[in-house]
Coordinates of C-alpha atoms and ligand atoms in Angstrom, one line a residue:
M1 CA 20.3 -27.0 -20.0
V2 CA 17.4 -28.6 -18.0
Q3 CA 16.2 -26.9 -14.9
P4 CA 16.1 -28.3 -11.4
M5 CA 12.6 -29.6 -11.0
S6 CA 11.9 -27.1 -7.8
K7 CA 11.9 -24.0 -10.8
I8 CA 10.1 -25.3 -12.7
I9 CA 7.3 -26.1 -9.7
N10 CA 7.8 -22.9 -8.9
Q11 CA 6.5 -21.4 -12.5
F12 CA 4.0 -23.7 -12.5
I13 CA 2.6 -21.9 -9.0
D14 CA 3.5 -18.6 -10.7
W15 CA 1.2 -19.4 -13.9
I16 CA -1.8 -20.7 -11.9
F17 CA -1.3 -17.3 -9.1
F18 CA -1.4 -15.3 -12.4
N19 CA -4.1 -16.7 -14.0
L20 CA -6.4 -17.2 -11.3
L21 CA -5.6 -13.5 -10.3
K22 CA -6.6 -12.5 -13.8
Q23 CA -10.2 -13.9 -13.2
L24 CA -10.2 -12.7 -9.7
L25 CA -9.1 -9.0 -10.1
P26 CA -12.3 -7.9 -12.1
I27 CA -14.5 -9.8 -9.9
L28 CA -13.0 -8.1 -6.7
S29 CA -12.8 -4.6 -8.1
S30 CA -16.7 -5.2 -9.7
R31 CA -17.4 -5.9 -5.9
S32 CA -15.9 -2.3 -4.7
L33 CA -17.3 -0.5 -6.9
N34 CA -21.3 -2.2 -6.1
S35 CA -20.1 -2.2 -2.6
L36 CA -19.7 1.4 -3.1
Q37 CA -22.8 2.5 -4.7
K38 CA -24.6 0.7 -2.1
D39 CA -22.5 2.6 0.6
T40 CA -24.1 5.8 -1.3
Q41 CA -27.6 4.6 -1.0
N42 CA -27.6 4.2 2.8
A43 CA -24.5 6.9 3.3
V44 CA -26.4 8.1 6.1
Q45 CA -26.2 4.9 8.5
V46 CA -22.8 4.0 6.7
Q47 CA -21.8 7.3 8.2
Q48 CA -22.9 6.2 11.6
Q49 CA -21.5 2.7 11.4
V50 CA -17.9 4.4 10.3
L51 CA -17.8 6.3 13.7
K52 CA -19.3 3.6 15.7
R53 CA -16.3 1.5 14.4
I54 CA -13.3 3.9 15.0
L55 CA -14.3 4.5 18.6
K56 CA -14.9 1.0 19.8
L57 CA -11.7 0.3 17.8
Q58 CA -9.8 2.9 19.5
K59 CA -11.4 3.7 23.1
N60 CA -8.7 1.3 24.6
T61 CA -5.8 4.1 23.3
E62 CA -4.6 6.2 26.1
Y63 CA -6.1 8.7 23.7
G64 CA -9.4 7.1 23.2
K65 CA -9.6 6.5 27.1
S66 CA -8.5 10.1 27.5
Y67 CA -12.1 11.7 25.6
N68 CA -14.0 8.8 26.7
F69 CA -14.8 7.1 23.5
A70 CA -16.3 4.0 25.6
M71 CA -19.4 6.3 26.7
I72 CA -19.6 8.1 23.5
Q73 CA -23.0 7.2 22.0
S74 CA -24.1 9.0 18.7
A75 CA -22.5 11.5 16.4
D76 CA -24.0 14.8 18.5
D77 CA -22.6 13.1 21.5
F78 CA -19.3 12.9 19.8
R79 CA -19.3 16.5 18.4
N80 CA -20.1 17.2 21.9
K81 CA -17.3 16.1 23.7
H82 CA -14.7 16.1 21.0
P83 CA -13.3 19.2 19.8
L84 CA -11.9 19.9 16.1
T85 CA -8.8 20.0 15.3
T86 CA -5.7 20.3 13.7
Y87 CA -2.5 18.6 13.2
E88 CA -0.9 20.6 16.3
H89 CA -2.9 19.0 18.5
Y90 CA -1.6 15.4 17.9
R91 CA 1.7 17.2 16.9
S92 CA 3.6 16.0 20.4
I93 CA 1.4 12.8 20.6
I94 CA 3.2 11.7 16.9
D95 CA 6.0 13.3 17.8
E96 CA 6.3 10.3 21.1
I97 CA 5.2 7.6 18.8
A98 CA 8.0 8.1 16.2
N99 CA 10.5 8.0 19.1
S100 CA 8.9 5.5 20.7
R101 CA 6.9 3.3 19.0
D102 CA 3.9 3.1 21.2
Y103 CA 1.4 3.5 19.3
T104 CA -0.9 2.5 21.7
K105 CA -1.0 6.3 22.9
L106 CA -3.2 7.3 20.1
V107 CA -3.9 3.7 17.9
A108 CA -5.0 0.2 18.5
E109 CA -3.0 -1.4 15.7
P110 CA 0.7 -0.7 14.4
I111 CA 1.4 2.1 12.7
I112 CA 3.0 0.9 9.0
L113 CA 3.9 3.7 7.7
F114 CA 4.1 8.4 8.6
Q115 CA 2.8 9.4 6.0
E116 CA 4.8 12.6 5.1
T117 CA 2.2 15.2 3.6
A118 CA 3.4 17.7 1.1
G119 CA 4.1 20.5 3.8
T120 CA 3.8 23.2 0.9
T121 CA 1.4 25.3 3.3
G122 CA 3.4 24.7 6.6
Q123 CA 5.4 22.5 8.3
T124 CA 5.4 18.8 7.1
K125 CA 3.1 16.9 9.0
L126 CA 3.2 13.1 9.8
I127 CA -0.1 11.7 9.2
P128 CA -0.6 8.2 10.9
R129 CA -1.0 5.0 7.9
T130 CA -2.6 1.9 9.3
K131 CA -3.5 -1.4 8.0
R132 CA -7.3 -0.2 8.0
L133 CA -6.7 3.4 6.4
F134 CA -5.2 1.3 3.9
S135 CA -7.8 -1.0 2.8
T136 CA -10.4 1.6 2.7
N137 CA -8.3 3.5 -0.1
Q138 CA -7.8 0.1 -1.5
K139 CA -12.0 0.0 -2.1
A140 CA -11.7 3.2 -3.5
F141 CA -9.4 2.4 -6.1
Q142 CA -10.9 -1.2 -6.8
A143 CA -13.8 0.9 -7.4
I144 CA -12.1 3.2 -9.7
S145 CA -10.7 0.0 -11.8
A146 CA -13.8 -1.5 -12.8
L147 CA -14.8 1.4 -13.8
T148 CA -12.8 2.2 -15.9
E149 CA -12.9 -0.9 -17.3
S150 CA -15.9 0.0 -19.8
Y151 CA -14.5 3.8 -20.2
P152 CA -15.5 6.3 -22.2
W153 CA -19.0 5.0 -22.5
Q154 CA -19.9 6.6 -25.8
Q155 CA -16.8 3.9 -27.2
K156 CA -17.5 -0.2 -28.1
P157 CA -15.2 -1.6 -25.3
P158 CA -12.5 -2.8 -27.0
Q159 CA -11.9 -7.0 -27.5
T160 CA -7.9 -6.3 -26.3
E161 CA -7.3 -6.6 -22.9
S162 CA -6.5 -3.2 -21.1
I163 CA -3.2 -2.4 -20.8
G164 CA -1.3 0.7 -19.4
L165 CA 1.3 3.1 -19.1
P166 CA 1.8 4.1 -15.3
F167 CA 4.2 7.3 -14.8
A168 CA 5.1 6.4 -11.0
N169 CA 8.5 6.2 -9.1
A170 CA 10.0 4.6 -6.2
Q171 CA 9.4 6.8 -2.6
P172 CA 12.5 5.6 -0.7
L173 CA 11.8 5.3 2.5
K174 CA 13.2 7.0 5.9
Q175 CA 12.5 6.0 9.5
T176 CA 11.7 7.8 12.6
P177 CA 14.0 7.5 15.6
S178 CA 12.0 4.3 17.0
G179 CA 12.4 2.2 13.3
I180 CA 8.6 3.1 11.9
P181 CA 9.2 4.1 8.1
K182 CA 8.1 7.5 7.5
G183 CA 7.7 8.7 3.4
T184 CA 4.8 10.1 1.2
G185 CA 1.8 8.5 0.8
T186 CA 2.4 6.5 -2.1
S187 CA 5.9 5.2 -0.9
G188 CA 4.2 2.0 1.2
G189 CA 2.2 1.8 -1.4
I190 CA 4.2 -0.2 -4.3
K191 CA 5.7 -3.2 -2.2
Q192 CA 7.0 -5.6 -4.2
S193 CA 4.8 -8.5 -2.7
K194 CA 3.3 -11.7 -4.9
F195 CA 0.4 -10.1 -5.6
T196 CA 1.5 -6.2 -5.9
R197 CA 3.5 -7.8 -8.6
N198 CA 0.8 -10.0 -10.3
V199 CA -1.0 -7.1 -10.2
I200 CA 1.8 -4.7 -12.3
R201 CA 1.6 -7.4 -14.6
L202 CA -2.0 -7.0 -15.4
K203 CA -2.5 -4.0 -15.4
F204 CA 0.7 -2.5 -16.5
S205 CA 3.2 -2.8 -19.9
S206 CA 5.8 -1.8 -17.4
P207 CA 8.0 -5.0 -15.4
T208 CA 7.8 -4.6 -12.0
A209 CA 11.4 -3.6 -11.3
L210 CA 10.4 -0.2 -13.1
F211 CA 8.7 0.1 -10.0
L212 CA 11.8 -0.2 -7.9
I213 CA 13.8 3.0 -9.6
S214 CA 13.2 5.9 -7.4
D215 CA 15.1 8.8 -9.7
Y216 CA 11.7 9.9 -11.8
T217 CA 13.9 10.9 -14.8
A218 CA 15.1 7.5 -14.9
A219 CA 12.0 5.9 -13.7
Y220 CA 9.6 7.5 -16.3
Y221 CA 12.0 6.9 -19.6
C222 CA 12.4 3.3 -18.8
H223 CA 8.2 3.3 -18.5
L224 CA 8.0 5.1 -22.3
L225 CA 10.3 2.2 -23.2
F226 CA 8.4 -0.7 -22.4
G227 CA 5.2 1.4 -23.3
L228 CA 6.5 2.6 -26.9
L229 CA 6.9 -1.4 -27.5
E230 CA 3.5 -2.5 -26.6
P231 CA 1.7 -0.8 -29.6
N232 CA -2.1 -2.2 -28.2
L233 CA -1.7 0.2 -25.0
T234 CA -5.5 1.4 -23.7
Y235 CA -4.5 4.0 -21.2
I236 CA -1.9 6.0 -19.3
S237 CA -2.2 6.5 -16.0
A238 CA -0.4 8.8 -12.7
N239 CA -1.2 10.0 -9.4
F240 CA -1.7 14.2 -11.2
A241 CA -1.9 16.0 -14.4
S242 CA 1.5 17.2 -13.5
N243 CA 3.4 13.1 -13.7
V244 CA 1.8 13.0 -16.8
L245 CA 3.3 16.3 -18.3
Q246 CA 6.4 15.2 -16.9
G247 CA 6.4 11.6 -18.5
L248 CA 5.3 13.4 -22.1
Q249 CA 7.9 15.7 -21.8
I250 CA 10.6 13.5 -21.6
L251 CA 9.7 11.6 -24.6
E252 CA 9.4 14.9 -26.8
Q253 CA 13.1 15.9 -25.2
S254 CA 13.8 11.7 -26.0
W255 CA 12.4 10.6 -28.3
Q256 CA 14.9 9.8 -30.8
Q257 CA 17.1 8.1 -28.3
L258 CA 14.1 6.0 -27.3
V259 CA 13.4 5.1 -30.6
N260 CA 17.4 3.9 -31.2
D261 CA 16.5 2.0 -27.6
I262 CA 13.6 0.0 -29.5
E263 CA 15.6 -0.4 -32.8
L264 CA 18.5 -2.1 -30.5
G265 CA 16.5 -3.6 -27.9
Q266 CA 18.7 -1.7 -25.0
I267 CA 18.3 0.6 -22.2
D268 CA 20.1 4.2 -22.8
P269 CA 23.7 2.9 -21.6
D270 CA 23.8 6.6 -20.2
L271 CA 20.8 6.2 -18.4
D272 CA 21.3 6.4 -14.7
L273 CA 20.3 3.0 -13.6
D274 CA 21.0 0.7 -10.6
P275 CA 22.9 -2.3 -12.3
S276 CA 20.8 -5.1 -11.1
I277 CA 17.4 -3.5 -12.4
R278 CA 19.7 -2.7 -15.8
E279 CA 20.2 -6.3 -16.1
E280 CA 16.7 -7.3 -15.3
L281 CA 14.8 -5.4 -17.4
Q282 CA 17.8 -6.0 -20.3
Q283 CA 16.7 -9.7 -20.4
L284 CA 12.9 -8.6 -21.6
L285 CA 14.6 -6.8 -24.5
E286 CA 14.9 -7.3 -28.2
P287 CA 15.3 -5.5 -31.0
N288 CA 12.2 -3.9 -32.4
P289 CA 13.3 -2.2 -36.1
E290 CA 9.5 -2.8 -36.8
R291 CA 8.2 -0.8 -34.3
A292 CA 10.9 1.8 -34.3
K293 CA 10.1 2.6 -37.8
T294 CA 6.7 2.7 -37.2
L295 CA 7.2 5.6 -34.1
Y296 CA 9.7 7.1 -35.6
L297 CA 7.6 8.5 -38.8
E298 CA 4.8 9.8 -36.2
F299 CA 7.6 11.2 -34.1
V300 CA 8.8 13.7 -37.3
K301 CA 5.6 14.7 -37.8
G302 CA 5.7 16.6 -34.7
F303 CA 3.9 16.2 -30.7
E304 CA 0.9 17.5 -31.2
G305 CA -2.2 15.1 -31.0
I306 CA 0.8 12.7 -30.8
L307 CA -0.7 9.7 -28.6
P308 CA -3.6 8.7 -30.5
R309 CA -1.1 8.9 -33.6
I310 CA 1.7 6.2 -31.6
W311 CA -1.2 4.0 -30.0
P312 CA -4.3 3.8 -31.6
Q313 CA -5.9 1.7 -29.5
L314 CA -5.7 4.1 -26.3
R315 CA -9.1 5.0 -25.0
Y316 CA -7.9 7.3 -21.9
L317 CA -5.4 9.3 -19.5
Q318 CA -6.1 9.1 -15.9
C319 CA -4.6 11.5 -13.9
I320 CA -6.4 14.0 -10.7
T321 CA -6.7 17.5 -13.3
T322 CA -8.5 19.6 -10.6
G323 CA -7.4 22.2 -7.6
T324 CA -3.4 23.1 -8.4
M325 CA -3.5 20.6 -11.6
Q326 CA -5.8 22.8 -13.6
L327 CA -2.8 24.1 -15.3
Y328 CA -1.4 21.0 -16.6
Q329 CA -4.2 19.4 -18.0
E330 CA -4.3 22.7 -20.2
R331 CA -1.3 21.2 -21.2
L332 CA -1.6 17.9 -21.8
K333 CA -4.4 18.8 -24.1
G334 CA -1.6 19.6 -26.8
Y335 CA -0.2 15.8 -26.7
T336 CA -3.5 13.8 -26.2
G337 CA -6.0 14.9 -29.4
N338 CA -9.2 14.4 -28.4
L339 CA -8.5 11.3 -25.6
P340 CA -10.5 12.2 -22.8
I341 CA -8.8 12.7 -19.1
Y342 CA -10.4 11.4 -16.6
S343 CA -10.0 13.0 -13.1
H344 CA -10.2 9.8 -10.9
G345 CA -10.5 10.3 -7.2
Y346 CA -9.9 12.8 -4.4
G347 CA -8.1 11.5 -1.6
A348 CA -5.4 12.7 0.9
S349 CA -3.2 11.1 3.5
E350 CA -5.9 11.3 6.1
A351 CA -8.4 9.5 4.2
W352 CA -9.7 8.9 1.0
I353 CA -12.4 11.6 0.5
G354 CA -14.0 10.6 -3.1
V355 CA -14.3 9.2 -6.3
N356 CA -15.7 10.1 -9.7
L357 CA -18.4 8.5 -10.6
D358 CA -19.0 10.6 -13.6
P359 CA -16.3 10.7 -16.1
E360 CA -18.1 12.6 -18.4
R361 CA -18.1 15.7 -16.2
D362 CA -16.7 18.7 -16.7
P363 CA -15.2 20.2 -14.4
P364 CA -14.8 16.8 -12.7
A365 CA -16.6 16.5 -9.2
Y366 CA -16.0 13.9 -6.5
V367 CA -19.0 11.5 -4.8
I368 CA -17.5 11.2 -1.0
T369 CA -17.1 7.9 -0.3
P370 CA -19.3 7.5 3.2
H371 CA -17.2 4.4 4.0
A372 CA -13.9 6.0 4.1
A373 CA -14.2 7.9 7.1
F374 CA -16.4 10.2 9.1
F375 CA -17.1 13.8 7.6
E376 CA -18.2 16.7 8.8
F377 CA -18.6 19.9 7.1
I378 CA -18.0 23.7 8.0
P379 CA -19.9 26.1 5.7
V380 CA -17.2 28.5 4.6
S381 CA -18.7 31.5 6.4
E382 CA -17.9 30.1 9.6
I383 CA -14.5 28.9 8.7
D384 CA -12.9 31.4 10.9
S385 CA -15.6 31.7 14.0
D386 CA -14.1 30.3 16.9
S387 CA -17.0 27.4 17.4
P388 CA -18.1 26.3 14.0
T389 CA -20.6 24.1 13.7
T390 CA -20.3 21.2 11.5
L391 CA -23.1 19.4 9.3
E392 CA -22.8 15.9 8.3
L393 CA -22.7 14.7 5.1
S394 CA -26.3 14.3 4.0
S395 CA -27.1 18.2 4.9
L396 CA -24.9 19.7 2.3
S397 CA -26.7 22.7 0.9
I398 CA -26.5 22.5 -3.0
G399 CA -24.1 25.4 -4.9
E400 CA -22.7 26.1 -1.2
S401 CA -18.9 25.6 -0.1
Y402 CA -17.6 23.9 3.1
E403 CA -14.6 23.2 4.7
I404 CA -14.0 19.4 5.3
V405 CA -13.7 17.5 8.7
V406 CA -12.6 14.2 8.6
T407 CA -12.4 11.1 11.5
N408 CA -10.6 8.5 10.1
V409 CA -10.0 5.3 11.4
A410 CA -6.1 5.6 12.0
G411 CA -5.9 8.3 14.8
L412 CA -7.5 11.6 13.5
Y413 CA -11.0 13.0 15.3
R414 CA -12.6 15.9 14.2
Y415 CA -10.1 17.0 11.5
R416 CA -9.7 20.2 9.9
L417 CA -8.5 19.0 6.3
G418 CA -8.2 22.7 5.2
D419 CA -9.8 21.7 1.7
V420 CA -12.8 24.2 0.7
I421 CA -15.5 22.0 -1.7
K422 CA -18.8 23.0 -3.3
C423 CA -21.8 21.0 -3.3
V424 CA -22.7 20.6 -6.5
G425 CA -25.2 18.0 -6.4
Y426 CA -26.1 14.6 -4.8
Y427 CA -25.6 10.9 -5.8
N428 CA -28.2 9.0 -3.9
Q429 CA -27.2 9.7 -0.2
C430 CA -23.7 11.3 -0.9
P431 CA -23.1 14.6 -1.9
M432 CA -21.1 15.3 -5.3
I433 CA -18.2 17.7 -4.8
E434 CA -16.1 20.1 -6.4
F435 CA -12.7 20.9 -5.0
L436 CA -12.3 25.0 -4.7
Y437 CA -9.2 25.4 -2.5
R438 CA -6.5 25.0 -0.1
Q439 CA -7.3 27.2 2.6
G440 CA -3.6 27.8 3.5
S441 CA -2.9 28.8 0.0
L442 CA -5.9 31.5 0.3
L443 CA -4.4 35.1 -0.6
N444 CA -5.6 36.8 2.1
F445 CA -4.6 40.6 3.8
E446 CA -7.7 41.8 5.0
Y447 CA -10.4 38.8 4.6
E448 CA -10.5 39.1 0.8
K449 CA -9.5 35.5 1.0
V450 CA -8.5 35.5 -2.8
S451 CA -8.5 31.5 -3.8
E452 CA -6.0 30.0 -6.3
K453 CA -8.6 29.1 -8.7
T454 CA -9.5 33.0 -9.1
I455 CA -5.8 34.1 -9.4
F456 CA -5.2 31.1 -12.2
L457 CA -7.9 31.9 -14.2
A458 CA -7.3 36.2 -14.1
L459 CA -3.4 35.2 -15.0
T460 CA -5.4 33.6 -18.5
D461 CA -6.9 36.8 -18.7
G462 CA -4.0 38.5 -18.3
I463 CA -1.3 36.2 -20.6
N464 CA -4.2 36.9 -23.1
M465 CA -3.6 40.4 -23.0
L466 CA -0.1 39.8 -23.8
G467 CA -0.9 39.3 -27.6
Q468 CA 2.0 37.2 -27.9
P469 CA 1.5 32.9 -28.0
G470 CA 3.3 32.1 -25.0
K471 CA 1.6 29.5 -22.8
L472 CA 1.6 29.8 -18.9
I473 CA 4.4 27.2 -17.9
D474 CA 3.9 27.4 -14.1
Y475 CA 2.9 30.1 -11.4
T476 CA 3.2 30.9 -7.9
T477 CA 2.4 34.2 -5.8
T478 CA 3.4 35.9 -2.2
M479 CA 2.2 38.7 -0.2
D480 CA 4.1 41.4 -0.4
F481 CA 4.2 43.1 2.8
S482 CA 7.2 45.6 1.8
Y483 CA 5.2 47.6 -0.4
R484 CA 2.9 50.6 0.5
P485 CA 0.0 49.7 -0.2
W486 CA 0.5 45.7 0.1
R487 CA 0.1 43.6 -2.8
Y488 CA 0.5 40.6 -4.7
I489 CA 2.9 39.3 -6.9
I490 CA 2.5 37.3 -9.6
Y491 CA 5.4 35.1 -10.6
A492 CA 4.6 33.5 -13.9
E493 CA 7.3 31.3 -16.4
I494 CA 5.6 31.8 -19.9
S495 CA 7.1 29.6 -23.0
Q496 CA 8.5 31.7 -25.8
I497 CA 8.0 34.7 -24.5
Q498 CA 9.7 38.1 -26.1
E499 CA 10.0 40.3 -22.7
D500 CA 11.9 42.7 -24.6
V501 CA 8.6 43.9 -26.3
I502 CA 6.4 42.6 -23.4
N503 CA 4.0 45.4 -22.1
L504 CA 3.0 44.2 -18.7
N505 CA 0.9 46.9 -17.7
A506 CA -2.1 45.6 -19.6
C507 CA -1.4 41.9 -18.1
Q508 CA -2.0 43.2 -14.6
N509 CA -4.5 45.6 -15.3
Q510 CA -6.6 42.7 -16.5
I511 CA -5.4 40.5 -14.0
D512 CA -6.8 43.4 -11.3
Q513 CA -10.2 43.4 -12.8
S514 CA -10.4 39.8 -13.6
I515 CA -9.6 39.5 -9.4
S516 CA -12.3 42.4 -9.0
N517 CA -14.7 40.9 -10.8
A518 CA -14.6 37.4 -9.0
N519 CA -13.7 38.6 -5.2
E520 CA -16.1 41.6 -4.1
T521 CA -13.9 42.2 -0.9
Y522 CA -11.0 42.5 -3.2
R523 CA -12.6 44.8 -5.6
K524 CA -13.6 46.9 -2.5
L525 CA -10.0 46.7 -0.4
R526 CA -8.8 47.8 -4.2
E527 CA -11.3 50.9 -4.3
A528 CA -10.4 51.8 -1.1
N529 CA -6.7 51.6 -2.1
A530 CA -6.0 49.3 1.0
I531 CA -4.2 47.2 -1.4
G532 CA -2.3 47.9 -4.3
I533 CA -2.6 46.5 -7.9
P534 CA -0.8 42.6 -8.0
E535 CA 2.5 42.8 -9.4
I536 CA 3.2 40.4 -12.4
K537 CA 6.6 39.0 -12.5
L538 CA 8.1 36.4 -15.4
L539 CA 10.3 34.2 -14.5
K540 CA 13.5 32.4 -16.8
T541 CA 12.8 29.3 -18.5
G542 CA 13.1 26.9 -15.9
S543 CA 12.4 28.7 -12.8
F544 CA 9.8 26.6 -11.9
E545 CA 11.5 23.4 -12.1
Q546 CA 14.4 24.2 -10.0
L547 CA 12.3 26.0 -7.2
K548 CA 10.1 22.5 -6.8
Q549 CA 14.1 20.8 -7.0
R550 CA 14.4 23.6 -3.9
I551 CA 10.9 22.2 -2.1
L552 CA 11.9 18.5 -2.8
Q553 CA 15.3 18.5 -1.2
N554 CA 13.3 19.0 2.5
Q555 CA 10.1 17.3 1.8
S556 CA 7.4 15.7 -0.2
S557 CA 8.4 13.6 -3.1
E558 CA 8.0 13.9 -7.1
A559 CA 4.8 12.2 -7.1
Q560 CA 2.8 13.8 -4.5
F561 CA 4.7 17.1 -5.4
K562 CA 2.1 20.4 -5.5
M563 CA 3.5 23.2 -7.1
P564 CA 2.5 26.0 -4.3
R565 CA 0.5 28.5 -4.8
L566 CA 1.2 30.8 -2.0
L567 CA 4.9 30.7 -1.3
K568 CA 5.8 31.4 2.7
D569 CA 9.1 30.6 2.4
S570 CA 11.5 34.1 2.2
N571 CA 14.1 32.1 0.7
L572 CA 11.9 30.8 -1.9
V573 CA 10.8 33.9 -2.4
A574 CA 14.2 35.6 -2.9
F575 CA 15.2 32.4 -5.2
L576 CA 12.3 33.6 -8.1
E577 CA 13.3 37.3 -7.1
N578 CA 16.9 36.1 -8.8
Q579 CA 15.2 34.6 -12.0
V580 CA 12.8 37.7 -12.8
I581 CA 13.5 38.4 -16.6
A582 CA 10.5 41.4 -17.1
S583 CA 8.5 43.3 -13.8
Ligands
AMP1 P1 -1.7 14.7 0.3 O1 -1.7 14.1 1.7 O2 0.0 15.0 0.3 O3 -1.7 13.6 -0.6 O4 -2.2 15.7 -0.3 C1 -3.3 15.6 -0.1 C2 -4.1 17.5 -0.7 O5 -4.2 17.1 -2.0 C3 -5.4 17.4 -0.6 O6 -5.8 17.5 0.5 C4 -6.1 18.3 -1.7 O7 -5.7 19.5 -1.4 C5 -5.0 17.7 -2.6 N1 -5.7 16.8 -3.8 C6 -6.0 15.6 -3.7 N2 -6.9 15.0 -4.9 C7 -7.3 15.5 -5.5 C8 -8.3 16.4 -6.3 N3 -8.9 15.9 -7.1 N4 -8.2 17.9 -6.8 C9 -7.6 18.6 -5.8 N5 -6.8 18.4 -4.8 C10 -6.8 17.2 -4.7

């Protein structure tokens, strides 16, 4: 059949666009990386410019007028005239904008998305995103992309082009009463514009239609299907280590169906897929019995170190492995063999914070991105003070910890992020930081402030005392005020555990000991019997998956989800209590 002329012309334009982008994208990415590196050399100056630009941009908004931004001359002046803030400072203004659409109350340009933050430590927040805020994130992403082109450095970059398997799903958008889109940070990110479609085509094995699937199991299954069809895959990427782990678990559970689909050139007929997406994807598939056989022969050998066996060109995985994600990284190692995992960046809905410029460093550290916001830092000793001092980015001391404060381009000023980091060095004028914990997830009866990291390491030590081979699937904690003396409860799900022969006393004692070693205030409180020995409770298999689904009913999305390490919601605690199999 002869194609109409207009279709041929459109295909030709698409072809030109695609090939232009292919040449342009690496240039844009390496420009962003160079620009970011330059920023780090002039970080002090860049920070002053960023603040100046923000104040100039917002000076005529209702908020800017009320703080007289037009008259602020310097960072010191700004600090004197504007208080430190938390979300509560903005809640009523943001609610008004959500209802009225009148963004000029707070910002000079339209709000393109209200990012609903995970809210795992409290009420859901709506963080305004503007075009300018989004483009600061883009610069960080492009720099990361340039960096990974030749990663890992010790290997000669292969002749083949990089092609990645993404674990991502569409985040359906809701709307505020006045019609402003509302959703998680990633929801606005994957728009089906011509530019994005072509970027996806260039970078990933997945067709663009896959990024429209919102059900994460269906989306991940299809990403796997198209990824498995690509024998020369060079990387796997996702926001978080938990996303990659979920993807690989789907691979382990569904490999037979995937192999069958590849052999027949189909998508599992039982997979719950929108018919139009199924049809679009189906047109791209054809039977590939040869690839199916190669894969089958590897899968039947088991899943230990499976990734380099099915994708011999695979060079690395890219996902965040720090903070809450540390636990999942351990579990990923079973699948990855010796492949490196690059924990690429550190960002929040409020602002991009850092990029990992030294992927080989263990533990990962992030260089603060000075273009992304105006940053201040509260020394950890002053976090609870009524009027804490703040330091600028070039004044951090190596080895010291701080809470991050951001002034962003989208209406947040001197905003306490609640994240506590440690300065571990400098990259030019910019601090390199390790993520320590979120303020809201500290266990704290009497100023002992036991962090998530301390609990995770103590729990790992405790599990070693069980004398069983089981692996930690997930965990959370709560503070038990009903017991005398007060105590922490640690809920843990452990694989392949024989609960009837388990002795939890040794485990509990070890946890107690490990926390005491890491935290002096805790040790003293324990010696004085002001708090009791932490109680460990083992949960049924699948409890944390169910907990996640319960949390996701009210807030957040699969892609952004971070398991809360401190549960405050009594209904969720009651749910876990019903799942206990040993305590
Ligand atoms: P959200 O605004 O919902 O995207 O969540 C942002 C929060 O995720 C940050 O404030 C951190 O607490 C956490 N986070 C983001 N990136 C990292 C990272 N690289 N390491 C540890 N925690 C991170």
